[in-house]
Amino acid sequence: MITMKADPAVQRTLLTLAAVDKELTQLAHRRRTLPEIAQLVEAEVAVRTAKDKLVEVETSAGDLDRDIRRIERDVEGVRARTERDRTLLAGSGVGAKQATDLQHELETLQRRQSVLEDEQLEIMEQREAVGADVEHSQAALAAAEQAVTDLTQRRDTAFADIDAAEAGRVRDRAATVAGIPAEVVAVYEKRRAKGGAGAALLLARRCQACRLELDRSALGELRAAPADEIVHCTECGVILVRSTESGL
Ligand SMILES: [Zn+2]
């Protein structure tokens, strides 16, 4: 590995850069894993389910309304026919044979009306129950849609918070990078591209990136390295920044 020199103060700035990058990583993670994202998917499924249910009960209500109108027409027809027969029967010039036929038909019409009225009552009851279902389904759909609205608002508020925090960290990062020589930043970025931190403090003989305690020979090399030399963790490769608390 080529030896890279950097003033100890510049090396410490790498820790600031690493802290900013850690925050940026956390913000990106927070954006991806916002609970509202998964909750919204569920809430949208609930809206679709509620819509389907509403269509179903509204269709039932429509079918029953059609049945009700049909029975009303039938009842009306039976009433008109009954009225006509009674008028004929009450009138003069009705022969005995015709009178018997009319009486017979009036009895049939009476039974027919009775059947129709029973049917009408039953369908009215069904329609009432379905009407209540329609109201429940409308309320359920409204609640589901409200949940989507609320969650969308909460998600967007969270996104806006993350955007603002990110913009702040991006500015901090630019300001920090401006104070570090480009070739040192390049070493830092190269390490970071492999995943994890680019730089970490050596604290009490432990690399603060991989949390491992360095062995005696590694510590000996670090102790021997000049303060302005950039050194790396023998365990994880991160740029190790030494301080008075490094335990060297
Ligand atoms: Zn390490």
mmCIF file of C-alpha atoms and ligand atoms in Angstrom:
data_model
loop_
_atom_site.group_PDB
_atom_site.id
_atom_site.type_symbol
_atom_site.label_atom_id
_atom_site.label_comp_id
_atom_site.label_asym_id
_atom_site.label_seq_id
_atom_site.Cartn_x
_atom_site.Cartn_y
_atom_site.Cartn_z
ATOM 1 C CA MET A 1 0.000 0.000 0.000
ATOM 2 C CA ILE A 2 1.351 3.425 -0.919
ATOM 3 C CA THR A 3 1.929 5.701 2.004
ATOM 4 C CA MET A 4 -0.300 8.737 2.069
ATOM 5 C CA LYS A 5 0.486 11.727 4.173
ATOM 6 C CA ALA A 6 -2.056 14.009 5.804
ATOM 7 C CA ASP A 7 -1.829 16.431 8.664
ATOM 8 C CA PRO A 8 -3.316 14.902 11.883
ATOM 9 C CA ALA A 9 -5.882 17.766 11.901
ATOM 10 C CA VAL A 10 -6.949 16.759 8.382
ATOM 11 C CA GLN A 11 -7.142 13.128 9.521
ATOM 12 C CA ARG A 12 -9.512 14.175 12.300
ATOM 13 C CA THR A 13 -11.648 15.956 9.704
ATOM 14 C CA LEU A 14 -12.104 12.535 8.082
ATOM 15 C CA LEU A 15 -13.970 11.539 11.256
ATOM 16 C CA THR A 16 -16.358 14.464 10.720
ATOM 17 C CA LEU A 17 -16.820 13.314 7.137
ATOM 18 C CA ALA A 18 -17.442 9.737 8.283
ATOM 19 C CA ALA A 19 -20.042 10.981 10.803
ATOM 20 C CA VAL A 20 -21.854 12.970 8.103
ATOM 21 C CA ASP A 21 -21.783 9.986 5.745
ATOM 22 C CA LYS A 22 -23.149 7.763 8.504
ATOM 23 C CA GLU A 23 -26.048 10.188 8.980
ATOM 24 C CA LEU A 24 -26.692 10.266 5.225
ATOM 25 C CA THR A 25 -26.766 6.458 5.166
ATOM 26 C CA GLN A 26 -29.188 6.432 8.103
ATOM 27 C CA LEU A 27 -31.431 9.007 6.400
ATOM 28 C CA ALA A 28 -31.506 6.934 3.198
ATOM 29 C CA HIS A 29 -32.356 3.854 5.253
ATOM 30 C CA ARG A 30 -35.090 5.762 7.076
ATOM 31 C CA ARG A 31 -36.537 6.901 3.740
ATOM 32 C CA ARG A 32 -36.639 3.325 2.428
ATOM 33 C CA THR A 33 -38.096 1.818 5.584
ATOM 34 C CA LEU A 34 -40.688 4.419 6.616
ATOM 35 C CA PRO A 35 -43.515 2.411 8.252
ATOM 36 C CA GLU A 36 -46.027 4.600 6.380
ATOM 37 C CA ILE A 37 -44.886 3.068 3.056
ATOM 38 C CA ALA A 38 -45.968 -0.454 4.039
ATOM 39 C CA GLN A 39 -49.026 0.895 5.865
ATOM 40 C CA LEU A 40 -50.081 2.744 2.713
ATOM 41 C CA VAL A 41 -49.890 -0.434 0.635
ATOM 42 C CA GLU A 42 -52.207 -2.124 3.162
ATOM 43 C CA ALA A 43 -54.521 0.892 3.332
ATOM 44 C CA GLU A 44 -54.814 0.967 -0.475
ATOM 45 C CA VAL A 45 -55.717 -2.735 -0.492
ATOM 46 C CA ALA A 46 -58.376 -1.955 2.149
ATOM 47 C CA VAL A 47 -59.831 0.798 -0.091
ATOM 48 C CA ARG A 48 -60.070 -1.593 -3.042
ATOM 49 C CA THR A 49 -61.732 -4.239 -0.855
ATOM 50 C CA ALA A 50 -64.194 -1.667 0.522
ATOM 51 C CA LYS A 51 -64.993 -0.456 -3.011
ATOM 52 C CA ASP A 52 -65.648 -4.020 -4.215
ATOM 53 C CA LYS A 53 -67.897 -4.661 -1.218
ATOM 54 C CA LEU A 54 -69.838 -1.446 -1.855
ATOM 55 C CA VAL A 55 -70.370 -2.340 -5.538
ATOM 56 C CA GLU A 56 -71.589 -5.768 -4.432
ATOM 57 C CA VAL A 57 -74.195 -4.465 -1.939
ATOM 58 C CA GLU A 58 -75.266 -1.630 -4.263
ATOM 59 C CA THR A 59 -75.871 -4.210 -7.000
ATOM 60 C CA SER A 60 -78.006 -6.263 -4.583
ATOM 61 C CA ALA A 61 -79.945 -3.120 -3.649
ATOM 62 C CA GLY A 62 -80.479 -2.301 -7.339
ATOM 63 C CA ASP A 63 -81.703 -5.840 -8.055
ATOM 64 C CA LEU A 64 -84.153 -5.659 -5.144
ATOM 65 C CA ASP A 65 -85.389 -2.218 -6.256
ATOM 66 C CA ARG A 66 -86.128 -3.706 -9.667
ATOM 67 C CA ASP A 67 -88.011 -6.613 -8.030
ATOM 68 C CA ILE A 68 -89.974 -4.130 -5.895
ATOM 69 C CA ARG A 69 -91.025 -2.126 -8.977
ATOM 70 C CA ARG A 70 -92.024 -5.328 -10.797
ATOM 71 C CA ILE A 71 -94.215 -6.466 -7.876
ATOM 72 C CA GLU A 72 -95.749 -2.990 -7.646
ATOM 73 C CA ARG A 73 -96.680 -3.195 -11.325
ATOM 74 C CA ASP A 74 -98.121 -6.687 -10.794
ATOM 75 C CA VAL A 75 -100.132 -5.529 -7.761
ATOM 76 C CA GLU A 76 -101.360 -2.549 -9.768
ATOM 77 C CA GLY A 77 -102.426 -4.861 -12.580
ATOM 78 C CA VAL A 78 -104.319 -7.151 -10.171
ATOM 79 C CA ARG A 79 -106.043 -4.133 -8.568
ATOM 80 C CA ALA A 80 -107.113 -2.708 -11.945
ATOM 81 C CA ARG A 81 -108.425 -6.098 -13.040
ATOM 82 C CA THR A 82 -110.307 -6.509 -9.725
ATOM 83 C CA GLU A 83 -111.768 -3.039 -10.091
ATOM 84 C CA ARG A 84 -112.895 -3.794 -13.628
ATOM 85 C CA ASP A 85 -114.481 -7.129 -12.609
ATOM 86 C CA ARG A 86 -116.337 -5.539 -9.691
ATOM 87 C CA THR A 87 -117.678 -2.769 -11.884
ATOM 88 C CA LEU A 88 -118.851 -5.297 -14.435
ATOM 89 C CA LEU A 89 -120.430 -7.417 -11.733
ATOM 90 C CA ALA A 90 -122.224 -4.448 -10.205
ATOM 91 C CA GLY A 91 -123.503 -3.314 -13.598
ATOM 92 C CA SER A 92 -126.700 -4.396 -15.260
ATOM 93 C CA GLY A 93 -126.845 -6.844 -18.091
ATOM 94 C CA VAL A 94 -124.445 -9.434 -16.671
ATOM 95 C CA GLY A 95 -125.669 -12.921 -17.334
ATOM 96 C CA ALA A 96 -125.582 -15.679 -14.696
ATOM 97 C CA LYS A 97 -122.779 -17.528 -16.478
ATOM 98 C CA GLN A 98 -120.643 -14.358 -16.784
ATOM 99 C CA ALA A 99 -121.353 -13.470 -13.144
ATOM 100 C CA THR A 100 -120.071 -16.863 -12.011
ATOM 101 C CA ASP A 101 -116.955 -16.472 -14.169
ATOM 102 C CA LEU A 102 -116.350 -12.992 -12.760
ATOM 103 C CA GLN A 103 -116.758 -14.232 -9.170
ATOM 104 C CA HIS A 104 -114.338 -17.027 -9.909
ATOM 105 C CA GLU A 105 -111.796 -14.636 -11.392
ATOM 106 C CA LEU A 106 -112.162 -12.235 -8.448
ATOM 107 C CA GLU A 107 -111.283 -15.071 -6.065
ATOM 108 C CA THR A 108 -108.234 -15.941 -8.151
ATOM 109 C CA LEU A 109 -107.224 -12.263 -8.228
ATOM 110 C CA GLN A 110 -107.634 -12.072 -4.434
ATOM 111 C CA ARG A 111 -105.291 -15.027 -3.927
ATOM 112 C CA ARG A 112 -102.823 -13.600 -6.431
ATOM 113 C CA GLN A 113 -102.828 -10.254 -4.620
ATOM 114 C CA SER A 114 -102.251 -11.971 -1.300
ATOM 115 C CA VAL A 115 -99.240 -13.860 -2.704
ATOM 116 C CA LEU A 116 -97.865 -10.663 -4.234
ATOM 117 C CA GLU A 117 -98.249 -8.740 -0.987
ATOM 118 C CA ASP A 118 -96.384 -11.440 0.970
ATOM 119 C CA GLU A 119 -93.630 -11.364 -1.627
ATOM 120 C CA GLN A 120 -93.570 -7.553 -1.482
ATOM 121 C CA LEU A 121 -93.201 -7.590 2.300
ATOM 122 C CA GLU A 122 -90.371 -10.083 2.149
ATOM 123 C CA ILE A 123 -88.470 -8.120 -0.501
ATOM 124 C CA MET A 124 -88.995 -4.844 1.391
ATOM 125 C CA GLU A 125 -87.385 -6.462 4.448
ATOM 126 C CA GLN A 126 -84.476 -7.703 2.356
ATOM 127 C CA ARG A 127 -84.114 -4.259 0.823
ATOM 128 C CA GLU A 128 -83.980 -2.678 4.260
ATOM 129 C CA ALA A 129 -81.213 -5.045 5.368
ATOM 130 C CA VAL A 130 -79.249 -4.416 2.151
ATOM 131 C CA GLY A 131 -79.801 -0.670 2.626
ATOM 132 C CA ALA A 132 -78.077 -0.949 6.004
ATOM 133 C CA ASP A 133 -75.258 -2.913 4.325
ATOM 134 C CA VAL A 134 -74.874 -0.133 1.754
ATOM 135 C CA GLU A 135 -74.590 2.478 4.522
ATOM 136 C CA HIS A 136 -72.025 0.366 6.408
ATOM 137 C CA SER A 137 -70.026 -0.200 3.237
ATOM 138 C CA GLN A 138 -70.073 3.517 2.390
ATOM 139 C CA ALA A 139 -68.836 4.327 5.909
ATOM 140 C CA ALA A 140 -66.138 1.617 5.664
ATOM 141 C CA LEU A 141 -64.981 2.985 2.292
ATOM 142 C CA ALA A 142 -64.894 6.556 3.624
ATOM 143 C CA ALA A 143 -62.826 5.394 6.619
ATOM 144 C CA ALA A 144 -60.440 3.445 4.376
ATOM 145 C CA GLU A 145 -60.006 6.452 2.064
ATOM 146 C CA GLN A 146 -59.409 8.715 5.050
ATOM 147 C CA ALA A 147 -56.718 6.321 6.291
ATOM 148 C CA VAL A 148 -54.966 6.571 2.893
ATOM 149 C CA THR A 149 -55.181 10.382 3.029
ATOM 150 C CA ASP A 150 -53.775 10.477 6.588
ATOM 151 C CA LEU A 151 -50.969 8.028 5.819
ATOM 152 C CA THR A 152 -50.036 9.865 2.627
ATOM 153 C CA GLN A 153 -49.828 13.088 4.591
ATOM 154 C CA ARG A 154 -47.707 11.463 7.322
ATOM 155 C CA ARG A 155 -45.422 9.838 4.738
ATOM 156 C CA ASP A 156 -44.982 13.128 2.868
ATOM 157 C CA THR A 157 -44.252 14.991 6.104
ATOM 158 C CA ALA A 158 -41.628 12.364 6.959
ATOM 159 C CA PHE A 159 -40.163 12.613 3.438
ATOM 160 C CA ALA A 160 -39.978 16.398 3.767
ATOM 161 C CA ASP A 161 -38.170 16.028 7.127
ATOM 162 C CA ILE A 162 -35.715 13.587 5.564
ATOM 163 C CA ASP A 163 -35.221 15.894 2.548
ATOM 164 C CA ALA A 164 -34.424 18.813 4.844
ATOM 165 C CA ALA A 165 -32.038 16.743 6.990
ATOM 166 C CA GLU A 166 -30.331 15.367 3.878
ATOM 167 C CA ALA A 167 -29.921 18.809 2.343
ATOM 168 C CA GLY A 168 -28.265 19.949 5.590
ATOM 169 C CA ARG A 169 -25.899 16.966 5.680
ATOM 170 C CA VAL A 170 -25.041 17.369 1.982
ATOM 171 C CA ARG A 171 -24.034 20.988 2.716
ATOM 172 C CA ASP A 172 -22.013 19.849 5.766
ATOM 173 C CA ARG A 173 -20.337 17.216 3.629
ATOM 174 C CA ALA A 174 -19.373 19.687 0.896
ATOM 175 C CA ALA A 175 -17.927 22.060 3.496
ATOM 176 C CA THR A 176 -15.990 19.231 5.159
ATOM 177 C CA VAL A 177 -14.651 17.793 1.891
ATOM 178 C CA ALA A 178 -13.499 21.284 0.874
ATOM 179 C CA GLY A 179 -11.038 21.196 3.774
ATOM 180 C CA ILE A 180 -9.463 17.833 2.865
ATOM 181 C CA PRO A 181 -6.889 17.312 0.058
ATOM 182 C CA ALA A 182 -8.477 15.561 -2.926
ATOM 183 C CA GLU A 183 -6.080 12.599 -2.819
ATOM 184 C CA VAL A 184 -6.982 11.949 0.818
ATOM 185 C CA VAL A 185 -10.695 12.140 -0.019
ATOM 186 C CA ALA A 186 -10.014 9.649 -2.827
ATOM 187 C CA VAL A 187 -8.501 7.149 -0.354
ATOM 188 C CA TYR A 188 -11.475 7.654 1.933
ATOM 189 C CA GLU A 189 -13.979 7.145 -0.918
ATOM 190 C CA LYS A 190 -12.155 4.072 -2.191
ATOM 191 C CA ARG A 191 -12.520 2.448 1.219
ATOM 192 C CA ARG A 192 -16.145 3.543 1.524
ATOM 193 C CA ALA A 193 -17.011 2.138 -1.889
ATOM 194 C CA LYS A 194 -16.364 -1.331 -0.428
ATOM 195 C CA GLY A 195 -19.214 -0.736 2.049
ATOM 196 C CA GLY A 196 -19.207 0.619 5.564
ATOM 197 C CA ALA A 197 -17.251 3.561 6.924
ATOM 198 C CA GLY A 198 -14.368 5.316 5.187
ATOM 199 C CA ALA A 199 -12.609 6.390 8.370
ATOM 200 C CA ALA A 200 -12.874 5.598 12.070
ATOM 201 C CA LEU A 201 -11.234 6.483 15.340
ATOM 202 C CA LEU A 202 -8.848 4.086 17.030
ATOM 203 C CA LEU A 203 -10.102 4.131 20.615
ATOM 204 C CA ALA A 204 -8.467 2.083 23.371
ATOM 205 C CA ARG A 205 -6.835 -0.163 20.742
ATOM 206 C CA ARG A 206 -10.213 -0.846 19.129
ATOM 207 C CA CYS A 207 -11.166 0.184 15.593
ATOM 208 C CA GLN A 208 -14.471 2.012 15.972
ATOM 209 C CA ALA A 209 -15.621 0.805 12.543
ATOM 210 C CA CYS A 210 -15.246 -2.976 12.954
ATOM 211 C CA ARG A 211 -15.085 -2.845 16.785
ATOM 212 C CA LEU A 212 -12.152 -5.263 16.795
ATOM 213 C CA GLU A 213 -9.162 -4.860 19.082
ATOM 214 C CA LEU A 214 -5.973 -4.704 17.083
ATOM 215 C CA ASP A 215 -3.233 -7.233 17.815
ATOM 216 C CA ARG A 216 0.172 -6.357 19.218
ATOM 217 C CA SER A 217 2.019 -6.281 15.896
ATOM 218 C CA ALA A 218 -0.611 -4.065 14.265
ATOM 219 C CA LEU A 219 -0.522 -1.740 17.266
ATOM 220 C CA GLY A 220 3.289 -1.683 17.085
ATOM 221 C CA GLU A 221 3.140 -0.599 13.445
ATOM 222 C CA LEU A 222 0.624 2.099 14.238
ATOM 223 C CA ARG A 223 2.765 3.343 17.089
ATOM 224 C CA ALA A 224 5.789 3.471 14.770
ATOM 225 C CA ALA A 225 3.952 5.239 11.946
ATOM 226 C CA PRO A 226 4.463 9.019 11.829
ATOM 227 C CA ALA A 227 1.489 11.083 13.023
ATOM 228 C CA ASP A 228 1.002 12.526 9.540
ATOM 229 C CA GLU A 229 0.825 9.134 7.857
ATOM 230 C CA ILE A 230 -2.566 7.742 6.936
ATOM 231 C CA VAL A 231 -2.946 4.296 8.478
ATOM 232 C CA HIS A 232 -5.529 1.594 8.029
ATOM 233 C CA CYS A 233 -7.254 -0.932 10.259
ATOM 234 C CA THR A 234 -5.581 -4.323 9.678
ATOM 235 C CA GLU A 235 -8.974 -5.967 10.261
ATOM 236 C CA CYS A 236 -11.400 -3.947 8.100
ATOM 237 C CA GLY A 237 -9.231 -1.599 6.039
ATOM 238 C CA VAL A 238 -10.848 1.607 7.265
ATOM 239 C CA ILE A 239 -8.647 4.722 7.620
ATOM 240 C CA LEU A 240 -7.762 4.721 11.305
ATOM 241 C CA VAL A 241 -7.488 8.104 12.972
ATOM 242 C CA ARG A 242 -5.259 8.096 16.021
ATOM 243 C CA SER A 243 -5.763 10.245 19.104
ATOM 244 C CA THR A 244 -4.406 10.417 22.647
ATOM 245 C CA GLU A 245 -7.111 7.896 23.594
ATOM 246 C CA SER A 246 -6.043 5.340 21.015
ATOM 247 C CA GLY A 247 -4.129 3.308 23.560
ATOM 248 C CA LEU A 248 -0.916 3.330 21.599
HETATM 249 ZN ZN ZN B 1 -11.540 -1.928 11.619
#
